[in-house]
Amino acid sequence: MDELKFHQMTNEELKNLIIRLKKEKNAVVLVHNYQFLEVQDIADYIGDSLDLSQKAEQTDADIILFCGVKFMAETAKILSPEKKVLLSHKDAGCPMAEMITANELKKLKNQYGSNRKVVCYVNSTAEVKAESDICCTSANAVKIVNSFPKDQKFIFVPDKNLGSYTAMKTGRDILLWNGYCIVHDIITLEDVNLARQKYPDYSLIVHPECKPEVYNAADAVGSTKQIEDYVDTHDKVIIGTEIGMYHKLQHKYPQKQLTPLSKKMVCQNMKKTKLVDVAMTLYYEQNEVIVPERIAKKAYQAVDRMLKLSQ
Ligand code: 13P
Ligand code: SF4
C-alpha cells in the first residue's frame, strides 16, 4: 500500500487497519496521556512515563509502538532491547531532554560528583541515563531520592523544577541543572491567580515541571497519572499540565467540572502524532529506535534501579 492511500483513509478505516496490524505483527501500542484522543483510542495501554516504562518492560509483544516522544521510546528500547521499538512520529522529541548532553554531565560529575549520586529525570537522552546512578519520573522522584541514606547528596538533571520540588519535599542537598520544560515553565503565578479568581471553588493540581511559585500555589502536585487519580476523587479541578491531559479527563469524566490552568500549555511534539502516523509507522515498521548496546547496557542500570524501587 502506498503512502497516499493512508492519507485518503477515514479515521474509522485507519483504526480498523491498526487493530488488524497489531494482531498480525504481535505489536503493543503504548500511548502517553498527552496524545490526541483518537490515538488514545487505539492504545493497549495509556499512562504516564512510569506506567508506560513498566508496561514496556513486561510486554511479550514482538513490536512496541510508542506514541509519545523520543525519550519514552528510547526508555522502552533500553528496557526491552530484544524487541523492535517504533516511535509514532520521527520528529517527536522533548526539548528538555536535549538540554543536557552526556559530556556536560560528565563535566558536572568531575566538578562535584565524587560524593553526589546522579539522578536523571526520565526526560533525558539514553547517553545521559548511561552517565547517571538512577533514573526517576515525575511520579517517583521523591521516593527515589528518599531511598538513599539521609546524608546522601545529589546532582539532579535536567529539570530544575522537578529537581527543586524534590529537594523541597525531601530536604536533601540537590545540585540542579538549568533544564526545564518549555510547556510547563511558561506558566506564572499570574496565570494561577487568574484561574483562581475565575474558578474560586475549584482545586488546582499542577505537574512538578511547573515553576516553584506555581507548584507552591497549587493544592496538589503530581505526574499525569497522579493528576488523573486526583480528578477521580475531586469534582471541580483546574488542570495544570499539558492540554491533552485536560482533554483526556474531560472525555473520561463528562459530569465533572474541569478547566485547564492555561490554554498556552500545548506540547507541539506530543501533538505531532495523528492516527495516520500510527497506521503508517506500524505498517512500514518505520521510525525504529536504536540505542547502541554499550549505552543501552549502562542506561539500563539507572532505569532498572528506578523500576525496582517503584514496584
Ligand atoms: P508524566 O510522566 O507525568 O506523564 O510526564 C511526562 C512529561 O513529559 C510531562 O511533560
Ligand atoms: Fe517534553 Fe514538556 Fe513536551 Fe513533556 S510537555 S514532552 S517535558 S516538552
Short mmCIF file of C-alpha atoms and ligand atoms in Angstrom, two decimals:
data_model
loop_
_atom_site.label_atom_id
_atom_site.label_comp_id
_atom_site.label_asym_id
_atom_site.label_seq_id
_atom_site.Cartn_x
_atom_site.Cartn_y
_atom_site.Cartn_z
CA MET A 1 0.00 0.00 0.00
CA ASP A 2 1.47 3.42 -0.88
CA GLU A 3 1.55 6.47 1.41
CA LEU A 4 -1.20 8.35 -0.43
CA LYS A 5 -3.67 5.56 0.36
CA PHE A 6 -3.18 6.11 4.10
CA HIS A 7 -3.97 9.81 3.75
CA GLN A 8 -7.19 9.00 1.89
CA MET A 9 -8.49 6.73 4.65
CA THR A 10 -11.09 7.80 7.23
CA ASN A 11 -10.26 7.60 10.94
CA GLU A 12 -12.53 4.56 11.24
CA GLU A 13 -10.61 2.79 8.44
CA LEU A 14 -7.28 3.73 9.99
CA LYS A 15 -8.44 2.43 13.35
CA ASN A 16 -9.51 -0.91 11.86
CA LEU A 17 -6.22 -1.21 9.99
CA ILE A 18 -4.23 -0.54 13.18
CA ILE A 19 -6.22 -3.15 15.11
CA ARG A 20 -5.56 -5.71 12.33
CA LEU A 21 -1.82 -4.86 12.13
CA LYS A 22 -1.43 -5.10 15.91
CA LYS A 23 -2.73 -8.69 15.79
CA GLU A 24 -0.78 -9.73 12.69
CA LYS A 25 2.52 -8.32 13.95
CA ASN A 26 2.05 -9.11 17.67
CA ALA A 27 2.54 -5.42 18.45
CA VAL A 28 1.64 -3.49 21.58
CA VAL A 29 0.77 0.21 21.38
CA LEU A 30 1.80 2.37 24.35
CA VAL A 31 0.27 5.85 24.42
CA HIS A 32 1.16 8.79 26.64
CA ASN A 33 -1.62 10.75 28.37
CA TYR A 34 -0.94 13.91 26.29
CA GLN A 35 -1.66 12.23 22.94
CA PHE A 36 -4.77 13.06 20.88
CA LEU A 37 -7.89 11.13 21.93
CA GLU A 38 -8.05 9.44 18.50
CA VAL A 39 -4.60 7.97 19.28
CA GLN A 40 -5.54 7.03 22.85
CA ASP A 41 -8.49 5.20 21.32
CA ILE A 42 -6.26 2.53 19.70
CA ALA A 43 -3.92 2.12 22.72
CA ASP A 44 -3.22 -1.11 24.54
CA TYR A 45 -2.01 0.99 27.48
CA ILE A 46 -2.29 4.71 28.24
CA GLY A 47 -0.36 6.28 31.07
CA ASP A 48 2.41 8.45 32.44
CA SER A 49 6.11 7.83 31.83
CA LEU A 50 6.40 5.42 34.76
CA ASP A 51 3.34 3.32 33.83
CA LEU A 52 4.48 3.04 30.24
CA SER A 53 8.07 2.07 31.07
CA GLN A 54 6.71 -0.67 33.35
CA LYS A 55 4.49 -1.91 30.51
CA ALA A 56 7.44 -1.80 28.06
CA GLU A 57 9.46 -3.98 30.41
CA GLN A 58 6.68 -6.51 31.00
CA THR A 59 5.27 -6.99 27.49
CA ASP A 60 5.80 -10.17 25.48
CA ALA A 61 4.90 -8.46 22.19
CA ASP A 62 7.43 -8.53 19.32
CA ILE A 63 6.96 -4.85 18.47
CA ILE A 64 6.42 -1.90 20.82
CA LEU A 65 4.89 1.12 19.08
CA PHE A 66 5.32 4.15 21.32
CA CYS A 67 3.00 7.10 20.76
CA GLY A 68 4.71 9.90 22.66
CA VAL A 69 8.16 11.46 22.37
CA LYS A 70 11.60 10.03 21.69
CA PHE A 71 12.94 9.63 25.24
CA MET A 72 9.93 7.45 26.07
CA ALA A 73 10.53 5.11 23.13
CA GLU A 74 14.25 5.06 23.93
CA THR A 75 13.48 4.04 27.52
CA ALA A 76 11.28 1.22 26.18
CA LYS A 77 14.18 0.07 23.97
CA ILE A 78 16.62 0.20 26.92
CA LEU A 79 14.24 -2.00 28.93
CA SER A 80 13.39 -4.39 26.09
CA PRO A 81 16.46 -4.44 23.81
CA GLU A 82 15.38 -7.63 22.03
CA LYS A 83 12.14 -6.00 20.83
CA LYS A 84 11.60 -3.79 17.82
CA VAL A 85 10.62 -0.36 19.22
CA LEU A 86 8.98 2.19 16.92
CA LEU A 87 8.27 5.87 17.58
CA SER A 88 4.94 7.13 16.24
CA HIS A 89 6.45 10.25 14.63
CA LYS A 90 10.10 10.57 13.64
CA ASP A 91 10.35 14.24 14.75
CA ALA A 92 8.63 13.92 18.13
CA GLY A 93 11.35 14.90 20.59
CA CYS A 94 11.33 16.51 24.03
CA PRO A 95 13.30 19.78 24.10
CA MET A 96 14.04 19.30 27.81
CA ALA A 97 15.79 16.00 27.09
CA GLU A 98 18.22 17.89 24.82
CA MET A 99 19.07 20.50 27.49
CA ILE A 100 21.95 18.46 28.87
CA THR A 101 24.45 16.30 26.98
CA ALA A 102 26.40 13.33 28.32
CA ASN A 103 29.60 15.44 28.09
CA GLU A 104 28.09 18.25 30.14
CA LEU A 105 27.00 15.72 32.75
CA LYS A 106 30.48 14.14 32.79
CA LYS A 107 31.99 17.61 33.44
CA LEU A 108 29.50 18.22 36.24
CA LYS A 109 30.38 14.87 37.80
CA ASN A 110 34.09 15.70 37.59
CA GLN A 111 33.47 19.04 39.25
CA TYR A 112 31.07 17.96 42.04
CA GLY A 113 30.34 14.29 41.59
CA SER A 114 32.58 12.21 43.84
CA ASN A 115 30.19 12.27 46.80
CA ARG A 116 26.97 13.02 44.91
CA LYS A 117 24.63 10.50 43.28
CA VAL A 118 23.33 11.49 39.86
CA VAL A 119 19.54 11.28 39.48
CA CYS A 120 18.30 11.82 35.95
CA TYR A 121 14.73 12.60 35.09
CA VAL A 122 13.46 10.09 32.52
CA ASN A 123 13.05 13.07 30.15
CA SER A 124 16.71 12.71 29.13
CA THR A 125 18.72 11.02 26.39
CA ALA A 126 19.95 7.42 26.66
CA GLU A 127 23.52 8.81 26.84
CA VAL A 128 22.66 10.93 29.88
CA LYS A 129 20.91 7.97 31.53
CA ALA A 130 24.08 5.96 30.93
CA GLU A 131 26.05 8.54 32.97
CA SER A 132 23.54 8.53 35.86
CA ASP A 133 23.26 6.43 39.01
CA ILE A 134 19.48 6.24 38.95
CA CYS A 135 16.58 7.45 36.88
CA CYS A 136 13.26 8.90 38.12
CA THR A 137 9.95 10.11 36.74
CA SER A 138 7.69 12.87 37.99
CA ALA A 139 5.66 10.17 39.78
CA ASN A 140 8.51 8.79 41.89
CA ALA A 141 11.33 11.41 42.15
CA VAL A 142 10.66 11.99 45.88
CA LYS A 143 10.57 8.25 46.61
CA ILE A 144 13.78 7.63 44.64
CA VAL A 145 15.73 10.34 46.47
CA ASN A 146 14.32 9.25 49.84
CA SER A 147 15.51 5.69 49.20
CA PHE A 148 19.13 6.85 49.79
CA PRO A 149 20.73 7.40 53.23
CA LYS A 150 19.76 10.69 54.89
CA ASP A 151 23.13 12.38 54.33
CA GLN A 152 23.43 11.45 50.64
CA LYS A 153 23.89 14.45 48.31
CA PHE A 154 22.68 14.53 44.69
CA ILE A 155 23.04 16.04 41.24
CA PHE A 156 19.65 16.23 39.51
CA VAL A 157 19.36 16.62 35.71
CA PRO A 158 17.92 18.06 33.55
CA ASP A 159 14.73 19.57 35.07
CA LYS A 160 15.43 22.34 37.61
CA ASN A 161 11.73 22.50 38.57
CA LEU A 162 11.21 18.80 39.31
CA GLY A 163 14.63 18.89 40.97
CA SER A 164 13.73 21.79 43.26
CA TYR A 165 10.35 20.22 44.05
CA THR A 166 12.15 17.01 45.03
CA ALA A 167 14.65 18.96 47.16
CA MET A 168 11.80 20.75 48.94
CA LYS A 169 9.89 17.51 49.61
CA THR A 170 12.91 15.51 50.78
CA GLY A 171 15.01 18.25 52.46
CA ARG A 172 18.08 16.85 50.64
CA ASP A 173 21.06 18.68 49.22
CA ILE A 174 20.40 18.55 45.46
CA LEU A 175 22.51 20.34 42.87
CA LEU A 176 20.24 21.42 39.99
CA TRP A 177 20.89 21.68 36.26
CA ASN A 178 19.22 24.56 34.44
CA GLY A 179 16.90 22.49 32.21
CA TYR A 180 13.13 22.97 32.02
CA CYS A 181 10.03 22.08 30.05
CA ILE A 182 9.13 24.77 27.53
CA VAL A 183 5.43 23.99 28.05
CA HIS A 184 5.20 23.98 31.87
CA ASP A 185 7.87 26.57 32.70
CA ILE A 186 5.98 29.39 30.90
CA ILE A 187 3.19 29.29 33.49
CA THR A 188 3.39 32.13 36.02
CA LEU A 189 1.83 32.96 39.36
CA GLU A 190 -0.32 35.46 37.48
CA ASP A 191 -1.80 32.60 35.42
CA VAL A 192 -2.57 30.81 38.70
CA ASN A 193 -4.17 33.92 40.23
CA LEU A 194 -6.32 34.49 37.14
CA ALA A 195 -7.57 30.89 37.18
CA ARG A 196 -8.23 31.04 40.94
CA GLN A 197 -10.26 34.25 40.51
CA LYS A 198 -12.30 32.75 37.71
CA TYR A 199 -12.87 29.40 39.45
CA PRO A 200 -12.75 30.20 43.19
CA ASP A 201 -14.32 26.91 44.32
CA TYR A 202 -12.10 24.64 42.18
CA SER A 203 -8.94 22.99 43.46
CA LEU A 204 -5.71 23.26 41.47
CA ILE A 205 -3.36 20.40 40.65
CA VAL A 206 -0.16 21.01 38.67
CA HIS A 207 2.67 18.98 37.21
CA PRO A 208 6.03 19.33 39.05
CA GLU A 209 7.63 20.60 35.82
CA CYS A 210 5.97 23.94 36.69
CA LYS A 211 7.97 26.71 38.37
CA PRO A 212 8.26 26.68 42.21
CA GLU A 213 5.93 29.71 42.62
CA VAL A 214 3.32 27.76 40.64
CA TYR A 215 3.60 24.37 42.39
CA ASN A 216 3.75 26.14 45.77
CA ALA A 217 0.44 27.86 44.98
CA ALA A 218 -1.30 24.60 43.99
CA ASP A 219 -3.44 22.31 46.17
CA ALA A 220 -1.70 19.23 44.80
CA VAL A 221 1.25 18.32 42.60
CA GLY A 222 1.71 15.17 40.54
CA SER A 223 2.55 13.26 37.39
CA THR A 224 -0.10 12.95 34.70
CA LYS A 225 -1.30 9.65 36.24
CA GLN A 226 -1.39 11.24 39.69
CA ILE A 227 -3.41 14.14 38.22
CA GLU A 228 -5.87 11.57 36.84
CA ASP A 229 -6.12 9.87 40.26
CA TYR A 230 -6.75 13.27 41.89
CA VAL A 231 -9.58 14.09 39.48
CA ASP A 232 -11.04 10.68 40.25
CA THR A 233 -11.83 11.92 43.76
CA HIS A 234 -12.46 15.66 43.12
CA ASP A 235 -15.33 17.20 41.11
CA LYS A 236 -14.09 20.73 40.36
CA VAL A 237 -10.48 20.88 39.28
CA ILE A 238 -8.11 23.23 37.42
CA ILE A 239 -5.69 21.02 35.47
CA GLY A 240 -2.15 22.44 35.47
CA THR A 241 -0.40 20.47 32.79
CA GLU A 242 -0.29 19.97 29.01
CA ILE A 243 -3.73 20.50 27.44
CA GLY A 244 -4.02 16.86 26.28
CA MET A 245 -4.48 15.81 29.90
CA TYR A 246 -7.46 18.14 30.28
CA HIS A 247 -8.98 16.73 27.05
CA LYS A 248 -8.48 13.18 28.28
CA LEU A 249 -10.05 13.90 31.68
CA GLN A 250 -12.94 15.89 30.23
CA HIS A 251 -13.68 12.89 27.99
CA LYS A 252 -13.36 10.40 30.86
CA TYR A 253 -15.41 12.44 33.36
CA PRO A 254 -18.04 14.42 31.37
CA GLN A 255 -20.03 15.04 34.59
CA LYS A 256 -17.12 16.80 36.38
CA GLN A 257 -16.27 20.50 36.20
CA LEU A 258 -12.73 20.67 34.86
CA THR A 259 -10.79 23.52 33.30
CA PRO A 260 -7.22 23.91 32.02
CA LEU A 261 -4.90 26.19 34.01
CA SER A 262 -3.83 27.77 30.73
CA LYS A 263 -4.62 27.07 27.10
CA LYS A 264 -0.99 28.01 26.34
CA MET A 265 0.15 24.61 27.64
CA VAL A 266 0.42 22.76 24.34
CA CYS A 267 3.33 20.38 23.66
CA GLN A 268 3.83 20.59 19.89
CA ASN A 269 5.94 17.44 19.96
CA MET A 270 3.23 15.38 21.63
CA LYS A 271 0.78 16.70 19.04
CA LYS A 272 2.80 15.53 16.02
CA THR A 273 1.28 12.03 16.06
CA LYS A 274 -2.04 11.62 14.24
CA LEU A 275 -3.87 8.35 13.65
CA VAL A 276 -2.42 8.16 10.13
CA ASP A 277 1.13 8.26 11.60
CA VAL A 278 0.31 5.35 13.90
CA ALA A 279 -1.03 3.29 10.98
CA MET A 280 1.93 4.07 8.72
CA THR A 281 4.52 3.50 11.45
CA LEU A 282 3.12 0.07 12.17
CA TYR A 283 2.54 -0.88 8.52
CA TYR A 284 6.05 0.06 7.32
CA GLU A 285 7.69 -0.65 10.71
CA GLN A 286 9.37 2.74 10.37
CA ASN A 287 10.98 5.15 12.89
CA GLU A 288 12.76 2.30 14.62
CA VAL A 289 14.53 3.43 17.78
CA ILE A 290 18.13 2.23 18.06
CA VAL A 291 20.24 2.63 21.20
CA PRO A 292 23.89 1.50 20.86
CA GLU A 293 24.44 -1.59 23.05
CA ARG A 294 27.21 -0.01 25.15
CA ILE A 295 24.96 2.97 26.04
CA ALA A 296 21.85 0.81 26.48
CA LYS A 297 23.56 -1.51 28.98
CA LYS A 298 24.72 1.38 31.19
CA ALA A 299 21.41 3.25 30.89
CA TYR A 300 19.56 0.03 31.81
CA GLN A 301 21.22 0.05 35.26
CA ALA A 302 19.80 3.50 36.04
CA VAL A 303 16.30 2.72 34.74
CA ASP A 304 16.16 -0.74 36.30
CA ARG A 305 17.16 0.64 39.73
CA MET A 306 14.25 3.06 39.46
CA LEU A 307 11.76 0.36 38.45
CA LYS A 308 12.86 -1.94 41.30
CA LEU A 309 12.18 0.89 43.78
CA SER A 310 8.80 1.63 42.18
CA GLN A 311 7.16 -1.79 42.46
P1 13P B 1 4.45 12.21 33.12
O1 13P B 1 5.43 11.15 33.40
O2 13P B 1 3.88 12.87 34.34
O3 13P B 1 3.35 11.69 32.23
O4 13P B 1 5.17 13.42 32.38
C1 13P B 1 5.83 13.31 31.18
C2 13P B 1 6.06 14.64 30.61
O5 13P B 1 6.76 14.76 29.63
C3 13P B 1 5.46 15.78 31.24
O6 13P B 1 5.68 16.91 30.50
FE1 SF4 B 2 8.95 17.44 26.99
FE2 SF4 B 2 7.50 19.34 28.15
FE3 SF4 B 2 6.55 18.09 25.99
FE4 SF4 B 2 6.72 16.83 28.36
S1 SF4 B 2 5.41 18.58 27.83
S2 SF4 B 2 7.33 16.02 26.36
S3 SF4 B 2 8.62 17.73 29.19
S4 SF4 B 2 8.37 19.41 26.11
#
